PDB file of C-alpha atoms in Angstrom:
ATOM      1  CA  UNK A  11      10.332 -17.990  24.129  1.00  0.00           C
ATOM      2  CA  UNK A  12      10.571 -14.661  22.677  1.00  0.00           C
ATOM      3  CA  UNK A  13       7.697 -12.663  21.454  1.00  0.00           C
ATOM      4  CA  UNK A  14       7.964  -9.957  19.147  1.00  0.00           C
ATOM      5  CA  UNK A  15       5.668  -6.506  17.870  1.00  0.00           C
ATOM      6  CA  UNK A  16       6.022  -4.316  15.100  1.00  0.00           C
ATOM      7  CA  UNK A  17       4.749  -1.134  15.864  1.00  0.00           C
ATOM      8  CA  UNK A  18       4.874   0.205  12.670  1.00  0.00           C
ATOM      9  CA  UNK A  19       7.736   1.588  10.528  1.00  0.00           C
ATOM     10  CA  UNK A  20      11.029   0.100  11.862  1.00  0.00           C
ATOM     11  CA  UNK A  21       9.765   0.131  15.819  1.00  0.00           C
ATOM     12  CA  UNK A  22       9.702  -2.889  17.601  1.00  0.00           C
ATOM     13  CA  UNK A  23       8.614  -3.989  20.585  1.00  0.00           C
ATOM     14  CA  UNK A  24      10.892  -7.304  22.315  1.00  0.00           C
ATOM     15  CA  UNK A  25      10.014  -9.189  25.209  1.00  0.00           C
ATOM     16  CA  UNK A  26      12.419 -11.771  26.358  1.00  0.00           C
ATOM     17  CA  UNK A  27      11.573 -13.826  29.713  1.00  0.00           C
ATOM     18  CA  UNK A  28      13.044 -10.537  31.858  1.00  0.00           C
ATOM     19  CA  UNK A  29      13.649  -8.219  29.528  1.00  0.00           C
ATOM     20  CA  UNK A  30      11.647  -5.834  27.182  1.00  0.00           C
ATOM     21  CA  UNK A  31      13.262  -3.917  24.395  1.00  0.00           C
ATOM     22  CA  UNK A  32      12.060  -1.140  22.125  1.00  0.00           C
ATOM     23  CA  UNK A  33      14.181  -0.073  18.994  1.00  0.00           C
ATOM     24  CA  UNK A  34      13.793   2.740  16.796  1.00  0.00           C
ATOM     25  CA  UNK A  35      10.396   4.059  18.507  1.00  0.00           C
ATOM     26  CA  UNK A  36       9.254   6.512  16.063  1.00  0.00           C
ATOM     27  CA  UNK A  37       5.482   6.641  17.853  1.00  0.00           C
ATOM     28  CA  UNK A  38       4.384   9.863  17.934  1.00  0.00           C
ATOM     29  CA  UNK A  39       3.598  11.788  14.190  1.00  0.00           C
ATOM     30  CA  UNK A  40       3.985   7.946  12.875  1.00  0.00           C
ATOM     31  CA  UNK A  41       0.829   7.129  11.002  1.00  0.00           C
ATOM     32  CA  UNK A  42       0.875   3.462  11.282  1.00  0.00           C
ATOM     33  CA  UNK A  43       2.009   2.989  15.057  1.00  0.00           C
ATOM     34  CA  UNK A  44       0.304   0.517  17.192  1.00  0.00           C
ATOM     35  CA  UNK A  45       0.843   1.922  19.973  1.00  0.00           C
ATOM     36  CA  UNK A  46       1.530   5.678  22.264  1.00  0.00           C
ATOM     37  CA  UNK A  47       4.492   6.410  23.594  1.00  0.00           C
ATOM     38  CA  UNK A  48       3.180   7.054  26.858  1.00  0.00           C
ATOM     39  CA  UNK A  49       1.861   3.181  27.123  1.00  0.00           C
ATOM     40  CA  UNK A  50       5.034   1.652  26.691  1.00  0.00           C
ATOM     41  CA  UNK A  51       6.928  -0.530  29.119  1.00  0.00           C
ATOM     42  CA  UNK A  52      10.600  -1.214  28.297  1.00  0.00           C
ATOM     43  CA  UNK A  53      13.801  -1.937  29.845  1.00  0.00           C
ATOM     44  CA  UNK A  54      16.022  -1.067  26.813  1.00  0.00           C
ATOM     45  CA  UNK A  55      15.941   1.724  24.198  1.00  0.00           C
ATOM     46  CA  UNK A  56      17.538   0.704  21.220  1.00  0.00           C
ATOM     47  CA  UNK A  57      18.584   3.593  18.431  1.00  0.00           C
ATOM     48  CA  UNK A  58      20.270   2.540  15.107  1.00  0.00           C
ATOM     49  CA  UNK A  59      20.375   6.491  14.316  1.00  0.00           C
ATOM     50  CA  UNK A  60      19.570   9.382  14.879  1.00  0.00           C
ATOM     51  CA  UNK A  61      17.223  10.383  11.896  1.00  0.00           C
ATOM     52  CA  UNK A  62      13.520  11.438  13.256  1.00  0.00           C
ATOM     53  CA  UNK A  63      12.061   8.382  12.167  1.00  0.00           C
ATOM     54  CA  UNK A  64      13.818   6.081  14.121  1.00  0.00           C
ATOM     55  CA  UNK A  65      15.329   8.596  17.429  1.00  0.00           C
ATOM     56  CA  UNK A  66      11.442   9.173  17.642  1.00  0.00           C
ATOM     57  CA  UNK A  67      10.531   9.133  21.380  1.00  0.00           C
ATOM     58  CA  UNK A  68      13.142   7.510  22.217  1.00  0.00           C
ATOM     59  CA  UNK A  69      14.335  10.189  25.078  1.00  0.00           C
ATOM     60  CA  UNK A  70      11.298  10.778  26.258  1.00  0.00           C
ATOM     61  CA  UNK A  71      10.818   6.533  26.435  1.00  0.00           C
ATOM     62  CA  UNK A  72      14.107   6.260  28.628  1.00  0.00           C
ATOM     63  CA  UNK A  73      13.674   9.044  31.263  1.00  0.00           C
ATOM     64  CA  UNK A  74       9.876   8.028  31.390  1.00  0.00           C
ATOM     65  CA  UNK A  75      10.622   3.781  32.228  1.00  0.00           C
ATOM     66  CA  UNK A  76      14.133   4.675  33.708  1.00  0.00           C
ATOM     67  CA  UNK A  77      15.236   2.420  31.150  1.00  0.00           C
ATOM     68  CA  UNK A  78      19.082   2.120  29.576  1.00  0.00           C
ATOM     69  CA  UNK A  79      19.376   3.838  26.274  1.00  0.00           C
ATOM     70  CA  UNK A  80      21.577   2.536  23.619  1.00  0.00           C
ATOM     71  CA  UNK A  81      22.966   3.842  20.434  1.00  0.00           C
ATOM     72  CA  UNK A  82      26.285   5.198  18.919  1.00  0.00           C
ATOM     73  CA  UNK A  83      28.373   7.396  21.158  1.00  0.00           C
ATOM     74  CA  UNK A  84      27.145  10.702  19.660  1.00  0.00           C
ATOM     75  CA  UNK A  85      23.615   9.753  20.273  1.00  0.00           C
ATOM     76  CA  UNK A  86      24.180   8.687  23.797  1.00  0.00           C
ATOM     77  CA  UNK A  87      25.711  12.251  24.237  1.00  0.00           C
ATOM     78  CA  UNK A  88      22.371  13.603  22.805  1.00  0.00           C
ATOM     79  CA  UNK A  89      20.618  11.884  25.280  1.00  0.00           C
ATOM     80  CA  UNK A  90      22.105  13.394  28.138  1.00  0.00           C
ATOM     81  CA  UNK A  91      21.666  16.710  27.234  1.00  0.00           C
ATOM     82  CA  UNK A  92      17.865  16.298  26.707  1.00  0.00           C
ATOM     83  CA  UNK A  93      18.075  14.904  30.446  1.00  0.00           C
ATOM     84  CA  UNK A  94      18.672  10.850  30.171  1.00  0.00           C
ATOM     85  CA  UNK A  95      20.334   9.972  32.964  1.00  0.00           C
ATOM     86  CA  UNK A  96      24.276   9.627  32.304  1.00  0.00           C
ATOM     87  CA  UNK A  97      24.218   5.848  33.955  1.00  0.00           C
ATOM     88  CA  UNK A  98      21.554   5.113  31.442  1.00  0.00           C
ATOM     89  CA  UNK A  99      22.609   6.901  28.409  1.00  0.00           C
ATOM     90  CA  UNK A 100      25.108   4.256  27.209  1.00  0.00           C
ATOM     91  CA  UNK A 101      27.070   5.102  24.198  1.00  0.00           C
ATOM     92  CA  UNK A 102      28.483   2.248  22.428  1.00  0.00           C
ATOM     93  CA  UNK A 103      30.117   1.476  18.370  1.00  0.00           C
ATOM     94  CA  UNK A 104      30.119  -0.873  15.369  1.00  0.00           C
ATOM     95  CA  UNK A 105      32.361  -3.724  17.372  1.00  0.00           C
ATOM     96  CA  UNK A 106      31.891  -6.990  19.079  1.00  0.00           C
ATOM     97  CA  UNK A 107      28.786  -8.544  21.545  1.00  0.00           C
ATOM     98  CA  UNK A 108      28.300  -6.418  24.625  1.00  0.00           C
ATOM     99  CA  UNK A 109      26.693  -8.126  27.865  1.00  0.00           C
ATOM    100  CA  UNK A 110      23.758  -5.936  29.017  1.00  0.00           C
ATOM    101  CA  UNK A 111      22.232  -8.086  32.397  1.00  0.00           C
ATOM    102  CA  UNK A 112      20.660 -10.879  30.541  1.00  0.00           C
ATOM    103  CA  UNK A 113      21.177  -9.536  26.805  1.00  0.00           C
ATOM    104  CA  UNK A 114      24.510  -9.383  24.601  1.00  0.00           C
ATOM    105  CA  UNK A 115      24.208  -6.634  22.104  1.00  0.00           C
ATOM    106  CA  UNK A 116      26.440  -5.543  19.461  1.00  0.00           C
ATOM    107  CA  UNK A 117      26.187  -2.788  16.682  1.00  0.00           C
ATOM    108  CA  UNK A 118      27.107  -3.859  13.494  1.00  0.00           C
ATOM    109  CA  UNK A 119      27.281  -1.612  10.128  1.00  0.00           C
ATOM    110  CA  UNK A 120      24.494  -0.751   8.029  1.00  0.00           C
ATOM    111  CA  UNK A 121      25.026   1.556   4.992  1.00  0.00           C
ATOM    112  CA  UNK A 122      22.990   4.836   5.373  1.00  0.00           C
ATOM    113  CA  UNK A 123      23.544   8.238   6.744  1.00  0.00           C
ATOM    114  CA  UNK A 124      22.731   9.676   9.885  1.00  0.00           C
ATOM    115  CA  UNK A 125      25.882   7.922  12.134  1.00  0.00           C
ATOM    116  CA  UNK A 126      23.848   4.220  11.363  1.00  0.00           C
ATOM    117  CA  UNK A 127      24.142   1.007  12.591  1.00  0.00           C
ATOM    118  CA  UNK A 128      21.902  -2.066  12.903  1.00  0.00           C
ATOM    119  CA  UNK A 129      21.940  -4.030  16.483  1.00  0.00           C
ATOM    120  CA  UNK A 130      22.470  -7.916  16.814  1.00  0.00           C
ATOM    121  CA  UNK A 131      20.318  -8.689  19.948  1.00  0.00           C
ATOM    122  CA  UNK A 132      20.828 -12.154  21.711  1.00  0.00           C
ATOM    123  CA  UNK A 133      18.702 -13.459  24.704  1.00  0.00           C
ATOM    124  CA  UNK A 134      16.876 -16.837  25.816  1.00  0.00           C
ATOM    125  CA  UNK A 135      18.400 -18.594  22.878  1.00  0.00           C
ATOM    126  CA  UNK A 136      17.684 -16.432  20.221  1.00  0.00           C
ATOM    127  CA  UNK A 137      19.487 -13.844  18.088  1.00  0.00           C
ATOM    128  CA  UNK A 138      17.644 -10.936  16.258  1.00  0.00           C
ATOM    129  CA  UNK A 139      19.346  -9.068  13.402  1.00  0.00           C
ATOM    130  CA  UNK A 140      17.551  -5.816  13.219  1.00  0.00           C
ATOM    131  CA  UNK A 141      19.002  -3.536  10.212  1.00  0.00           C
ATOM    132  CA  UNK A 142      17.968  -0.328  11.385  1.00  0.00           C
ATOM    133  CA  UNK A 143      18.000   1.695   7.863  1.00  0.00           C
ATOM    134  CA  UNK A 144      20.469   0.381   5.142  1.00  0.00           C
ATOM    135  CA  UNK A 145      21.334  -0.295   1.438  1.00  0.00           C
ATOM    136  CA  UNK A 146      22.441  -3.526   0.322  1.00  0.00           C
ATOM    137  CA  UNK A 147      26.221  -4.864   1.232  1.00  0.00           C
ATOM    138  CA  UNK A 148      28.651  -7.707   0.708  1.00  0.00           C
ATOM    139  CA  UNK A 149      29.511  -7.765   4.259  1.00  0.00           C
ATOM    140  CA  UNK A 150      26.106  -8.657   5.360  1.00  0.00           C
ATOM    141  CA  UNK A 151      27.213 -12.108   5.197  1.00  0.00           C
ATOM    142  CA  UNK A 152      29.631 -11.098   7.865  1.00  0.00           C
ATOM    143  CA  UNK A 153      26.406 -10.793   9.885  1.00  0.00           C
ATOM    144  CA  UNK A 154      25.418 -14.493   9.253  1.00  0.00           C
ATOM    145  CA  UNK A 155      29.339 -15.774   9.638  1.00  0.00           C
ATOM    146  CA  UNK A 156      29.966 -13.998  13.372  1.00  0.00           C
ATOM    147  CA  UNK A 157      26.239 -14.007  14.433  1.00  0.00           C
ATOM    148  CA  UNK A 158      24.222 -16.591  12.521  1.00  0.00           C
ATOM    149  CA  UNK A 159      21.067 -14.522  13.541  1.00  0.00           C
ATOM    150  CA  UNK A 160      17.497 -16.758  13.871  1.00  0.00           C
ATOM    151  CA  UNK A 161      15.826 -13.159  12.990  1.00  0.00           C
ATOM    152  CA  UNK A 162      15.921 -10.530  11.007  1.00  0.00           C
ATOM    153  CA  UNK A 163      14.296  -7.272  10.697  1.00  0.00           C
ATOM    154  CA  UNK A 164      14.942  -5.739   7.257  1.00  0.00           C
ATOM    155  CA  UNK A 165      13.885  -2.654   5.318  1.00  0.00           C
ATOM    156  CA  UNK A 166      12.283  -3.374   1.932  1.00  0.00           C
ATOM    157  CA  UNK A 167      10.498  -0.123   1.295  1.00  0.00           C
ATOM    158  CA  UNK A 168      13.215   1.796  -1.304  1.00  0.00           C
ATOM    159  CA  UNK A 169      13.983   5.198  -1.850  1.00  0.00           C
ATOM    160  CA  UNK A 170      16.020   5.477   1.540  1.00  0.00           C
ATOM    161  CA  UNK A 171      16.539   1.954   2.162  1.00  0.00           C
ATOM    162  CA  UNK A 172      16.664  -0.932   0.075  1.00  0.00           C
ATOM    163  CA  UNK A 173      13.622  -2.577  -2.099  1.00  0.00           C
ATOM    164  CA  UNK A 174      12.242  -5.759  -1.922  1.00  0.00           C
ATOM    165  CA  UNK A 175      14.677  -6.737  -4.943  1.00  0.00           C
ATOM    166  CA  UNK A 176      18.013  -6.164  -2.854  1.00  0.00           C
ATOM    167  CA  UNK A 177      16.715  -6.987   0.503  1.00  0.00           C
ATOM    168  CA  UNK A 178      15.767 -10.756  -1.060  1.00  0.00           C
ATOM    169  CA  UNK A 179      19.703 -10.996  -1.471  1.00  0.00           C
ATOM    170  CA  UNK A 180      20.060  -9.485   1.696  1.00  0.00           C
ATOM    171  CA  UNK A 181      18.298 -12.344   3.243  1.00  0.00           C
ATOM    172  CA  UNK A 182      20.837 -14.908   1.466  1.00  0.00           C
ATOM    173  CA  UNK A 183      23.627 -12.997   2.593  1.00  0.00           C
ATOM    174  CA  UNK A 184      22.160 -13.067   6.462  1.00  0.00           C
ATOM    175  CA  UNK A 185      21.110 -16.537   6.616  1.00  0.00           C
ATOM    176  CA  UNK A 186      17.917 -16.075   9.109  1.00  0.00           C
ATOM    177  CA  UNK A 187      15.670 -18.374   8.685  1.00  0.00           C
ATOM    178  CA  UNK A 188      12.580 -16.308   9.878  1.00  0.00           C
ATOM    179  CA  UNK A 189      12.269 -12.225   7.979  1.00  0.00           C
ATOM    180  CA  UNK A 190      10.197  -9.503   8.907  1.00  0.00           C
ATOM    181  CA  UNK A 191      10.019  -6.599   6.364  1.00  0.00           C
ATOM    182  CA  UNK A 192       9.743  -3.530   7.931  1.00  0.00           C
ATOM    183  CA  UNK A 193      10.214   0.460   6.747  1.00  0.00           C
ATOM    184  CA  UNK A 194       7.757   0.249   4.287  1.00  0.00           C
ATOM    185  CA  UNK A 195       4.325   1.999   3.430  1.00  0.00           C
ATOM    186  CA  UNK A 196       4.798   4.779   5.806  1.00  0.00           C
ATOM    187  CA  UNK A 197       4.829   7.537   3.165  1.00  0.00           C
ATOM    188  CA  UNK A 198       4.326   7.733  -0.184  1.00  0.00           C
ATOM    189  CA  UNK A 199       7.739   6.920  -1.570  1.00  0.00           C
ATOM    190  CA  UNK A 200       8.379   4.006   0.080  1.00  0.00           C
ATOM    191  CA  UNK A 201       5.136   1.863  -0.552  1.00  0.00           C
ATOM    192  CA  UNK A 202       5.714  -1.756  -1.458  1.00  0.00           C
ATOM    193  CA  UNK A 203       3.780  -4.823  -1.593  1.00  0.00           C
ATOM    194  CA  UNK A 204       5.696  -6.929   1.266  1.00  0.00           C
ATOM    195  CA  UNK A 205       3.354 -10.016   0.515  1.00  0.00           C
ATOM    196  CA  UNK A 206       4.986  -9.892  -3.362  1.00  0.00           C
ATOM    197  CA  UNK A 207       8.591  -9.972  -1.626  1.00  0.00           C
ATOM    198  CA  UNK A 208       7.802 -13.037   1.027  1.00  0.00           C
ATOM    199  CA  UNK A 209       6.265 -14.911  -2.075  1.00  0.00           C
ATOM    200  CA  UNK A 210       9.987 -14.056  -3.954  1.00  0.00           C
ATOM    201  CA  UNK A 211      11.965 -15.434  -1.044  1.00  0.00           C
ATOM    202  CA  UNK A 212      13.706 -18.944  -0.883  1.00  0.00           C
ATOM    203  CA  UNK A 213      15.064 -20.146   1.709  1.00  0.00           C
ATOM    204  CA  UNK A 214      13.335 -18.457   4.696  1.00  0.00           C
ATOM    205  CA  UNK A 215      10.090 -18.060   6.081  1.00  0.00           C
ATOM    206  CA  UNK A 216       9.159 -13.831   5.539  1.00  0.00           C
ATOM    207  CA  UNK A 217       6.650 -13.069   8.369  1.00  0.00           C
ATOM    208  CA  UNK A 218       4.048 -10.135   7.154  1.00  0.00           C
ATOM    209  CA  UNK A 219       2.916  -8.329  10.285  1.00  0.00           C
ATOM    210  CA  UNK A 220       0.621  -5.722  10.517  1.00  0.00           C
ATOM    211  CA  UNK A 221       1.227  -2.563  12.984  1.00  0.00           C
ATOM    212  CA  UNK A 222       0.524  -3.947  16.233  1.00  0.00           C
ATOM    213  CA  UNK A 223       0.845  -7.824  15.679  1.00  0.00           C
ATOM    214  CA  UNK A 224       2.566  -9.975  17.875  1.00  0.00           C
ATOM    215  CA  UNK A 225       4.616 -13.742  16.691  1.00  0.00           C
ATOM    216  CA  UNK A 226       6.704 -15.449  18.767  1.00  0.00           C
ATOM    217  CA  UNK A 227      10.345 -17.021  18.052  1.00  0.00           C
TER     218      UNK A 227
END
């Protein structure tokens, strides 16, 4: 059983039998997280890059939980110098599944700017495809072939990201059977109606959270 929390924006909040995960934990100056930086508990830092909106506290997170912090090379650098432990500042690249104590992780592209990457997450029988910020691409349904993710996190709000009409092919092309839109409504030019895109979808259940909700896989 693996329980899940969006805590706004693209942060989420993972809890696997022995191991809790935050990604992207853009808390503080967000104005729909569910939740202080200070309060959480995590074993794991996940970045998919390094733009403020997704780096967020994720330093401060680490040093404060003396929890491993992962992310592209260059942010794992970063990390260091703003006093992350070097044993827990673990730089890693776009490549193949990773073991990480009871976790395999792997980066895998996502088309942005920024040094981006999304994270394939597998634990207690489940994998989680989280996008971290990206357009549209064919090779998504690389993601599905090497993968075959049960979840997937996906940005629908536009603008920087894409919109509810490419991320309903992006669910074809990544073959989860259970979608949670995220990066949406935040600011002004990314507001979207997710319930509109889950109603669009075939062939997958889209879960609508709200900032703070909890659903287990």
């Amino acid at each position: 059983m693996v329980k899940v929390k969006w805590l706004g924006h693209a942060a989420w909040l993972i809890s696997f039998k022995d191991t809790t995960v935050i990604i992207d934990p853009y808390l503080t100056g967000n104005p729909s997280a569910a939740m202080k930086a200070e309060d959480v508990k995590a074993d794991m830092v996940l970045v998919t890059h390094n733009h403020f909106d997704h780096l967020g506290d994720a330093f401060n997170i680490a040093k404060k939980n003396k929890a491993k912090l992962i992310g592209k090379f260059e942010l794992a650098q970063d990390a260091m110098k703003a006093g992350v432990p070097e044993s827990n500042a673990i730089g890693i690249n776009i490549g193949s599944m990773t073991k990480f104590g009871s976790l395999e992780i792997a980066m895998v592209p996502a088309v942005h700017s920024g040094n981006e990457g999304g994270f394939i997450i597998r634990g207690d029988g489940k994998t989680i495809y989280h996008a971290g910020d990206t357009g549209l691409f064919t090779d998504m349904q690389l993601i599905k072939k090497l993968y075959k993710p049960d979840v997937a996190m996906l940005p629908i709000g536009g603008f920087f990201t894409m919109s509810p009409k490419e991320a309903e092919i992006a669910v074809k092309y990544v073959g989860a059977k259970t979608v949670f839109p995220m990066h949406y409504n935040t600011f002004p030019p990314i507001k979207q109606d997710a319930h509109a895109f889950a109603k669009k979808v075939k062939g997958a259940k889209v879960v609508v959270l709200d900032p703070g909700q909890e659903y287990t896989i």
